[in-house]
Amino acid sequence: MMHKQPPPSVPAGFRQVEDGRIREVVGLGLNDLVPSLIIEHRPARTVTEAEHVQVLALMGNEAPIHSDTEYCRRAGHPQVLVCGMLTLNIVLGMTVRSTSGMTTGNLALDEVRWEKPVHVGDTLSARSTVLAARRSGSRPDQGIVTCRVDGFNQHNELVVTGTRTFFVPADPDVVRDATGY
């Protein structure tokens, strides 16, 4: 006699969309993002030479501190510095999947500071701390969330920090059902 197995529970970070099928959860909702919540984002990312060079070309950034090894040595740096905007974008990008994966818009990026230099080959990780979360007065189906975003290198040294404010759905399941997320 075969015994029927109970259905498996839905793992954290997923939701059931039908029997035997689950979907990854992207983005949190207003009620999930409570002030003082700290989110450690994974995976970390190693900065590559290819992305460094591509970003410099796309931005038209010709500063020798980012592209001329000999200039850097003479200026007291052992190697070229990764452009700060690339560092910021990598760190912010790591935060999107969980904090603002379903955002309908960014509202502000404030108080950005680059604390330590980043070099090609450095591995960056990110952490978000929710500072404020409230329902939008003009868009009641949305919440407004402000997070401090901190980026660290492989030595756990703070390399970039700032605050980011963005919209999130007040009820993420309504958005997930409507969009297939």
Coordinates of N, CA and C in Angstrom, one line a residue:
M1 N 0.8 -1.2 0.0 CA 0.0 0.0 0.0 C 0.9 1.2 0.0
M2 N 0.7 2.2 -0.9 CA 1.4 3.4 -1.0 C 0.8 4.5 -0.2
H3 N 1.6 5.2 0.5 CA 1.1 6.3 1.3 C 1.4 7.6 0.6
K4 N 0.4 8.4 0.5 CA 0.5 9.7 -0.2 C 1.3 10.6 0.7
Q5 N 2.3 11.3 0.1 CA 3.2 12.2 0.8 C 2.4 13.5 1.0
P6 N 2.5 14.2 2.1 CA 1.9 15.5 2.2 C 2.6 16.5 1.3
P7 N 1.9 17.5 0.8 CA 2.5 18.4 -0.1 C 3.6 19.2 0.6
P8 N 4.7 19.4 -0.1 CA 5.8 20.2 0.5 C 5.4 21.6 0.9
S9 N 6.0 22.1 1.9 CA 5.7 23.5 2.2 C 6.4 24.4 1.2
V10 N 5.9 25.6 1.1 CA 6.5 26.5 0.2 C 7.7 27.1 0.9
P11 N 8.9 27.0 0.2 CA 10.1 27.6 0.8 C 10.0 29.1 1.0
A12 N 10.8 29.6 2.0 CA 10.9 31.1 2.1 C 11.4 31.7 0.9
G13 N 10.8 32.8 0.5 CA 11.3 33.5 -0.7 C 10.6 33.1 -2.0
F14 N 9.6 32.2 -1.8 CA 8.8 31.7 -3.0 C 7.3 31.8 -2.6
R15 N 6.5 31.8 -3.6 CA 5.0 31.6 -3.4 C 4.5 30.6 -4.3
Q16 N 3.4 29.9 -3.9 CA 2.8 28.9 -4.7 C 1.9 29.6 -5.7
V17 N 2.0 29.2 -7.0 CA 1.2 29.8 -8.0 C 0.1 28.8 -8.5
E18 N 0.4 27.5 -8.3 CA -0.5 26.4 -8.6 C 0.1 25.1 -8.0
D19 N -0.7 24.1 -7.9 CA -0.2 22.8 -7.3 C 1.1 22.4 -8.1
G20 N 2.1 22.2 -7.3 CA 3.4 21.7 -7.8 C 4.2 22.7 -8.5
R21 N 3.8 24.0 -8.4 CA 4.6 25.1 -9.1 C 4.7 26.3 -8.1
I22 N 6.0 26.7 -7.9 CA 6.2 27.9 -7.1 C 7.0 28.9 -7.9
R23 N 7.0 30.2 -7.5 CA 7.6 31.3 -8.2 C 8.4 32.1 -7.1
E24 N 9.6 32.5 -7.6 CA 10.5 33.3 -6.7 C 9.7 34.6 -6.4
V25 N 9.9 35.1 -5.2 CA 9.3 36.4 -4.8 C 10.4 37.5 -5.2
V26 N 9.9 38.5 -5.8 CA 10.8 39.7 -6.2 C 10.2 40.9 -5.5
G27 N 11.0 41.6 -4.7 CA 10.5 42.8 -4.1 C 9.6 42.5 -2.8
L28 N 9.8 43.4 -1.9 CA 9.0 43.3 -0.7 C 7.9 44.4 -0.7
G29 N 6.9 44.3 0.1 CA 5.9 45.3 0.2 C 6.1 46.2 1.4
L30 N 5.2 47.2 1.5 CA 5.3 48.2 2.5 C 5.3 47.6 3.9
N31 N 4.4 46.6 4.2 CA 4.4 46.0 5.5 C 5.6 45.1 5.8
D32 N 6.4 44.7 4.8 CA 7.6 44.0 5.0 C 8.8 44.8 5.4
L33 N 8.8 46.1 4.9 CA 9.9 47.0 5.1 C 9.7 47.9 6.3
V34 N 9.9 47.4 7.4 CA 9.7 48.2 8.7 C 10.9 48.9 9.1
P35 N 10.8 50.1 9.6 CA 12.0 50.8 10.1 C 12.8 50.0 11.1
S36 N 14.1 50.0 10.9 CA 15.2 49.4 11.6 C 15.5 48.0 11.1
L37 N 14.7 47.5 10.1 CA 15.0 46.2 9.5 C 16.3 46.3 8.7
I38 N 17.2 45.3 8.9 CA 18.5 45.3 8.2 C 18.4 44.1 7.2
I39 N 18.8 44.4 5.9 CA 18.8 43.3 4.9 C 20.2 43.2 4.4
E40 N 20.8 42.0 4.5 CA 22.1 41.7 3.9 C 21.8 41.1 2.6
H41 N 22.3 41.7 1.5 CA 22.1 41.3 0.2 C 23.1 40.3 -0.3
R42 N 22.7 39.3 -1.0 CA 23.6 38.3 -1.6 C 23.1 38.0 -2.9
P43 N 23.9 37.5 -3.8 CA 25.4 37.3 -3.7 C 26.2 38.5 -3.8
A44 N 27.4 38.5 -3.3 CA 28.4 39.6 -3.5 C 28.8 39.6 -4.9
R45 N 29.5 40.7 -5.3 CA 29.9 40.8 -6.7 C 31.3 41.3 -6.8
T46 N 32.1 40.6 -7.6 CA 33.5 41.0 -7.8 C 33.5 42.0 -9.0
V47 N 34.2 43.1 -8.9 CA 34.3 44.1 -9.9 C 35.3 43.6 -11.0
T48 N 34.8 43.5 -12.3 CA 35.7 43.0 -13.3 C 36.3 44.2 -14.1
E49 N 37.4 43.9 -14.8 CA 38.0 44.9 -15.7 C 37.1 45.2 -16.8
A50 N 36.4 44.2 -17.3 CA 35.5 44.5 -18.5 C 34.4 45.5 -18.1
E51 N 33.7 45.3 -17.0 CA 32.7 46.3 -16.6 C 33.3 47.7 -16.3
H52 N 34.4 47.7 -15.7 CA 35.1 49.0 -15.4 C 35.4 49.8 -16.7
V53 N 36.0 49.1 -17.7 CA 36.3 49.8 -18.9 C 35.0 50.2 -19.7
Q54 N 34.0 49.3 -19.7 CA 32.8 49.6 -20.4 C 32.1 50.8 -19.8
V55 N 32.0 50.9 -18.5 CA 31.4 52.0 -17.8 C 32.1 53.3 -18.1
L56 N 33.4 53.3 -18.1 CA 34.2 54.5 -18.4 C 33.9 54.9 -19.8
A57 N 33.8 54.0 -20.8 CA 33.5 54.3 -22.2 C 32.0 54.9 -22.3
L58 N 31.1 54.2 -21.6 CA 29.7 54.7 -21.7 C 29.5 56.1 -21.1
M59 N 30.2 56.3 -20.1 CA 30.1 57.6 -19.4 C 31.0 58.7 -20.1
G60 N 31.9 58.3 -20.9 CA 32.9 59.3 -21.4 C 33.8 59.8 -20.4
N61 N 34.1 59.0 -19.4 CA 34.9 59.4 -18.3 C 36.4 59.1 -18.7
E62 N 37.1 60.2 -18.9 CA 38.5 60.0 -19.3 C 39.5 60.4 -18.2
A63 N 39.1 60.4 -17.0 CA 40.0 60.8 -15.9 C 41.1 59.7 -15.7
P64 N 42.3 60.1 -15.7 CA 43.4 59.1 -15.7 C 43.5 58.3 -14.4
I65 N 42.8 58.8 -13.3 CA 42.8 58.0 -12.1 C 42.1 56.7 -12.3
H66 N 41.2 56.6 -13.4 CA 40.4 55.4 -13.6 C 41.0 54.6 -14.8
S67 N 42.0 55.2 -15.5 CA 42.4 54.5 -16.7 C 43.9 54.4 -17.0
D68 N 44.7 55.1 -16.3 CA 46.2 55.2 -16.5 C 46.9 54.7 -15.3
T69 N 47.4 53.5 -15.4 CA 48.1 52.9 -14.3 C 49.4 53.7 -13.9
E70 N 50.1 54.2 -14.8 CA 51.3 55.0 -14.5 C 50.9 56.3 -13.8
Y71 N 49.9 56.9 -14.2 CA 49.4 58.1 -13.5 C 49.1 57.8 -12.1
C72 N 48.3 56.7 -11.9 CA 47.9 56.3 -10.6 C 49.1 56.0 -9.7
R73 N 50.1 55.3 -10.2 CA 51.3 55.0 -9.4 C 52.0 56.3 -8.9
R74 N 52.1 57.3 -9.9 CA 52.7 58.6 -9.5 C 51.9 59.4 -8.6
A75 N 50.6 59.1 -8.6 CA 49.6 59.9 -7.7 C 49.5 59.1 -6.3
G76 N 50.2 58.0 -6.2 CA 50.2 57.3 -4.9 C 49.2 56.2 -4.8
H77 N 48.6 55.8 -5.9 CA 47.7 54.6 -5.9 C 48.4 53.4 -6.6
P78 N 48.3 52.3 -6.0 CA 48.9 51.1 -6.6 C 48.3 50.6 -7.9
Q79 N 47.0 51.0 -8.1 CA 46.4 50.6 -9.3 C 45.2 51.6 -9.6
V80 N 44.6 51.5 -10.8 CA 43.5 52.4 -11.1 C 42.4 52.2 -10.2
L81 N 41.6 53.3 -9.9 CA 40.5 53.3 -9.1 C 39.2 53.0 -9.9
V82 N 38.3 52.2 -9.4 CA 37.1 51.9 -10.1 C 36.3 53.2 -10.0
C83 N 35.6 53.6 -11.1 CA 34.8 54.8 -11.1 C 33.7 54.7 -10.0
G84 N 33.6 55.7 -9.2 CA 32.6 55.7 -8.1 C 31.2 55.4 -8.5
M85 N 30.8 55.9 -9.7 CA 29.5 55.6 -10.2 C 29.2 54.1 -10.4
L86 N 30.3 53.4 -10.9 CA 30.2 51.9 -11.1 C 30.0 51.3 -9.7
T87 N 30.8 51.7 -8.7 CA 30.7 51.2 -7.4 C 29.3 51.4 -6.8
L88 N 28.8 52.6 -7.0 CA 27.5 52.9 -6.5 C 26.4 52.0 -7.2
N89 N 26.5 51.9 -8.5 CA 25.5 51.1 -9.2 C 25.6 49.6 -8.9
I90 N 26.7 49.1 -8.7 CA 26.8 47.7 -8.3 C 26.1 47.5 -7.0
V91 N 26.5 48.3 -6.0 CA 25.9 48.2 -4.7 C 24.4 48.4 -4.7
L92 N 23.9 49.5 -5.4 CA 22.5 49.7 -5.4 C 21.8 48.5 -6.2
G93 N 22.4 48.0 -7.2 CA 21.8 46.9 -8.0 C 21.6 45.7 -7.1
M94 N 22.5 45.5 -6.2 CA 22.4 44.3 -5.3 C 21.1 44.4 -4.4
T95 N 20.7 45.6 -4.2 CA 19.6 45.8 -3.2 C 18.2 45.7 -3.9
V96 N 18.1 45.8 -5.2 CA 16.9 45.9 -5.9 C 16.0 44.7 -5.7
R97 N 16.5 43.5 -5.9 CA 15.7 42.3 -5.9 C 14.8 42.2 -4.7
S98 N 15.4 42.5 -3.5 CA 14.5 42.4 -2.3 C 13.8 43.7 -1.9
T99 N 14.5 44.8 -1.9 CA 13.9 46.0 -1.4 C 12.9 46.7 -2.4
S100 N 13.3 46.8 -3.7 CA 12.5 47.5 -4.6 C 12.2 46.8 -5.9
G101 N 12.2 45.5 -5.9 CA 12.0 44.7 -7.1 C 10.7 45.0 -7.8
M102 N 9.7 45.5 -7.1 CA 8.4 45.9 -7.7 C 8.2 47.4 -7.7
T103 N 9.2 48.2 -7.6 CA 9.0 49.6 -7.5 C 8.4 50.2 -8.7
T104 N 7.7 51.3 -8.6 CA 7.1 52.0 -9.7 C 7.9 53.3 -9.9
G105 N 8.9 53.5 -9.1 CA 9.7 54.7 -9.3 C 10.7 55.0 -8.1
N106 N 11.8 55.5 -8.4 CA 12.8 56.0 -7.5 C 12.4 57.5 -7.2
L107 N 12.6 57.9 -6.0 CA 12.2 59.2 -5.6 C 13.5 60.1 -5.2
A108 N 14.5 59.5 -4.6 CA 15.6 60.2 -4.2 C 16.8 59.3 -4.0
L109 N 18.0 59.9 -4.2 CA 19.3 59.3 -3.8 C 20.0 60.4 -3.1
D110 N 20.2 60.3 -1.8 CA 20.8 61.4 -1.0 C 22.0 61.0 -0.2
E111 N 22.8 62.0 0.2 CA 23.9 61.8 1.1 C 24.9 60.7 0.7
V112 N 25.1 60.6 -0.6 CA 26.1 59.5 -1.1 C 27.5 60.0 -0.8
R113 N 28.2 59.0 -0.2 CA 29.6 59.2 0.2 C 30.4 58.0 -0.2
W114 N 31.6 58.3 -0.9 CA 32.5 57.2 -1.2 C 33.6 57.2 -0.1
E115 N 33.6 56.1 0.7 CA 34.5 56.1 1.9 C 35.9 55.5 1.7
K116 N 36.0 54.6 0.8 CA 37.3 54.0 0.5 C 37.4 53.7 -1.0
P117 N 38.6 53.6 -1.6 CA 38.7 53.3 -3.0 C 38.4 51.9 -3.3
V118 N 37.9 51.6 -4.5 CA 37.6 50.3 -5.0 C 38.4 50.0 -6.2
H119 N 39.0 48.8 -6.3 CA 39.8 48.4 -7.4 C 39.2 47.3 -8.1
V120 N 39.6 47.1 -9.4 CA 39.2 45.9 -10.2 C 39.7 44.7 -9.3
G121 N 38.8 43.7 -9.2 CA 39.1 42.5 -8.4 C 38.5 42.6 -7.0
D122 N 38.1 43.7 -6.5 CA 37.5 43.8 -5.2 C 36.1 43.2 -5.3
T123 N 35.7 42.6 -4.2 CA 34.4 42.0 -4.1 C 33.5 42.8 -3.2
L124 N 32.3 43.2 -3.8 CA 31.5 44.1 -3.0 C 30.2 43.4 -2.5
S125 N 29.8 43.8 -1.3 CA 28.5 43.3 -0.8 C 27.7 44.5 -0.4
A126 N 26.4 44.3 -0.1 CA 25.5 45.4 0.2 C 24.7 45.1 1.4
R127 N 24.3 46.2 2.1 CA 23.4 46.0 3.2 C 22.4 47.2 3.2
S128 N 21.1 47.0 3.4 CA 20.1 48.0 3.4 C 19.6 48.1 4.8
T129 N 19.4 49.3 5.4 CA 18.7 49.5 6.6 C 17.5 50.4 6.4
V130 N 16.3 49.9 6.7 CA 15.1 50.6 6.5 C 15.1 51.8 7.5
L131 N 15.0 53.0 7.0 CA 14.9 54.2 7.9 C 13.5 54.6 8.1
A132 N 12.7 54.6 7.1 CA 11.3 55.0 7.2 C 10.5 54.3 6.1
A133 N 9.2 54.1 6.5 CA 8.2 53.5 5.6 C 6.9 54.0 5.9
R134 N 6.2 54.5 4.9 CA 4.8 55.0 5.1 C 4.0 54.9 3.8
R135 N 2.7 54.9 4.0 CA 1.8 54.9 2.8 C 1.9 56.3 2.1
S136 N 1.9 56.3 0.8 CA 1.9 57.5 0.0 C 0.6 58.3 0.2
G137 N 0.6 59.6 0.4 CA -0.6 60.4 0.4 C -1.2 60.5 -0.9
S138 N -0.4 60.6 -2.0 CA -1.0 60.9 -3.3 C -1.2 59.6 -4.1
R139 N -0.6 58.5 -3.7 CA -0.8 57.2 -4.3 C -1.1 56.1 -3.2
P140 N -2.3 56.0 -2.8 CA -2.6 55.1 -1.6 C -2.3 53.6 -1.8
D141 N -2.1 53.2 -3.1 CA -1.8 51.8 -3.3 C -0.3 51.6 -3.3
Q142 N 0.5 52.7 -3.0 CA 1.9 52.6 -2.9 C 2.4 53.1 -1.5
G143 N 3.6 52.5 -1.1 CA 4.3 53.0 0.0 C 5.5 53.7 -0.4
I144 N 6.0 54.6 0.5 CA 7.3 55.3 0.3 C 8.3 54.8 1.3
V145 N 9.4 54.2 0.9 CA 10.4 53.7 1.8 C 11.7 54.4 1.6
T146 N 12.4 54.6 2.7 CA 13.8 55.2 2.6 C 14.7 54.2 3.3
C147 N 15.8 53.9 2.6 CA 16.8 52.9 3.2 C 18.1 53.6 3.1
R148 N 18.9 53.3 4.1 CA 20.4 53.6 4.0 C 21.0 52.4 3.4
V149 N 21.8 52.6 2.4 CA 22.4 51.5 1.6 C 23.9 51.7 1.9
D150 N 24.5 50.6 2.3 CA 26.0 50.6 2.6 C 26.6 49.5 1.8
G151 N 27.7 49.8 1.1 CA 28.5 48.9 0.3 C 29.8 48.6 1.0
F152 N 30.2 47.3 1.0 CA 31.4 46.9 1.7 C 32.3 46.1 0.7
N153 N 33.6 46.2 0.9 CA 34.6 45.4 0.2 C 34.8 44.1 0.9
Q154 N 35.7 43.3 0.3 CA 35.9 41.9 0.8 C 36.5 41.9 2.2
H155 N 37.0 43.0 2.6 CA 37.6 43.2 4.0 C 36.6 43.7 5.0
N156 N 35.3 43.8 4.5 CA 34.2 44.3 5.3 C 34.4 45.8 5.7
E157 N 35.1 46.5 4.8 CA 35.3 48.0 5.0 C 34.2 48.7 4.2
L158 N 33.6 49.7 4.8 CA 32.6 50.5 4.1 C 33.3 51.2 2.9
V159 N 32.8 51.1 1.7 CA 33.3 51.8 0.6 C 32.4 52.8 0.0
V160 N 31.1 52.6 0.2 CA 30.1 53.6 -0.3 C 28.9 53.6 0.6
T161 N 28.2 54.7 0.8 CA 27.0 54.8 1.6 C 26.1 55.9 1.1
G162 N 24.8 55.8 1.3 CA 23.9 56.8 0.9 C 22.5 56.4 1.3
T163 N 21.5 57.2 1.1 CA 20.1 56.9 1.3 C 19.4 56.9 0.0
R164 N 18.4 56.0 -0.1 CA 17.6 55.9 -1.3 C 16.1 55.8 -0.9
T165 N 15.3 56.6 -1.6 CA 13.9 56.6 -1.3 C 13.1 56.2 -2.6
F166 N 12.1 55.3 -2.4 CA 11.5 54.7 -3.6 C 10.1 54.3 -3.2
F167 N 9.2 54.0 -4.3 CA 7.9 53.5 -4.1 C 8.0 52.0 -4.0
V168 N 7.1 51.4 -3.1 CA 6.8 50.0 -3.1 C 5.3 49.8 -3.1
P169 N 4.8 48.6 -3.6 CA 3.4 48.4 -3.5 C 3.0 48.3 -2.0
A170 N 1.8 48.9 -1.7 CA 1.3 48.7 -0.3 C 0.9 47.2 -0.1
D171 N 0.3 46.6 -1.2 CA -0.1 45.2 -1.1 C 0.7 44.5 -2.3
P172 N 1.8 43.9 -2.0 CA 2.6 43.3 -3.1 C 1.9 42.1 -3.8
D173 N 1.0 41.4 -3.1 CA 0.3 40.3 -3.8 C -0.6 40.8 -4.9
V174 N -1.2 41.9 -4.7 CA -2.0 42.5 -5.8 C -1.2 42.7 -7.0
V175 N 0.0 43.3 -6.8 CA 0.9 43.5 -8.0 C 1.4 42.2 -8.5
R176 N 1.8 41.3 -7.7 CA 2.3 40.0 -8.1 C 1.2 39.3 -9.0
D177 N 0.0 39.3 -8.5 CA -1.1 38.6 -9.3 C -1.3 39.3 -10.6
A178 N -1.3 40.6 -10.6 CA -1.6 41.4 -11.8 C -0.4 41.3 -12.9
T179 N 0.8 41.1 -12.4 CA 2.0 41.1 -13.3 C 2.6 39.8 -13.5
G180 N 2.2 38.8 -12.8 CA 2.9 37.5 -12.9 C 4.2 37.4 -12.2
Y181 N 4.4 38.3 -11.2 CA 5.6 38.2 -10.4 C 5.3 37.7 -9.1

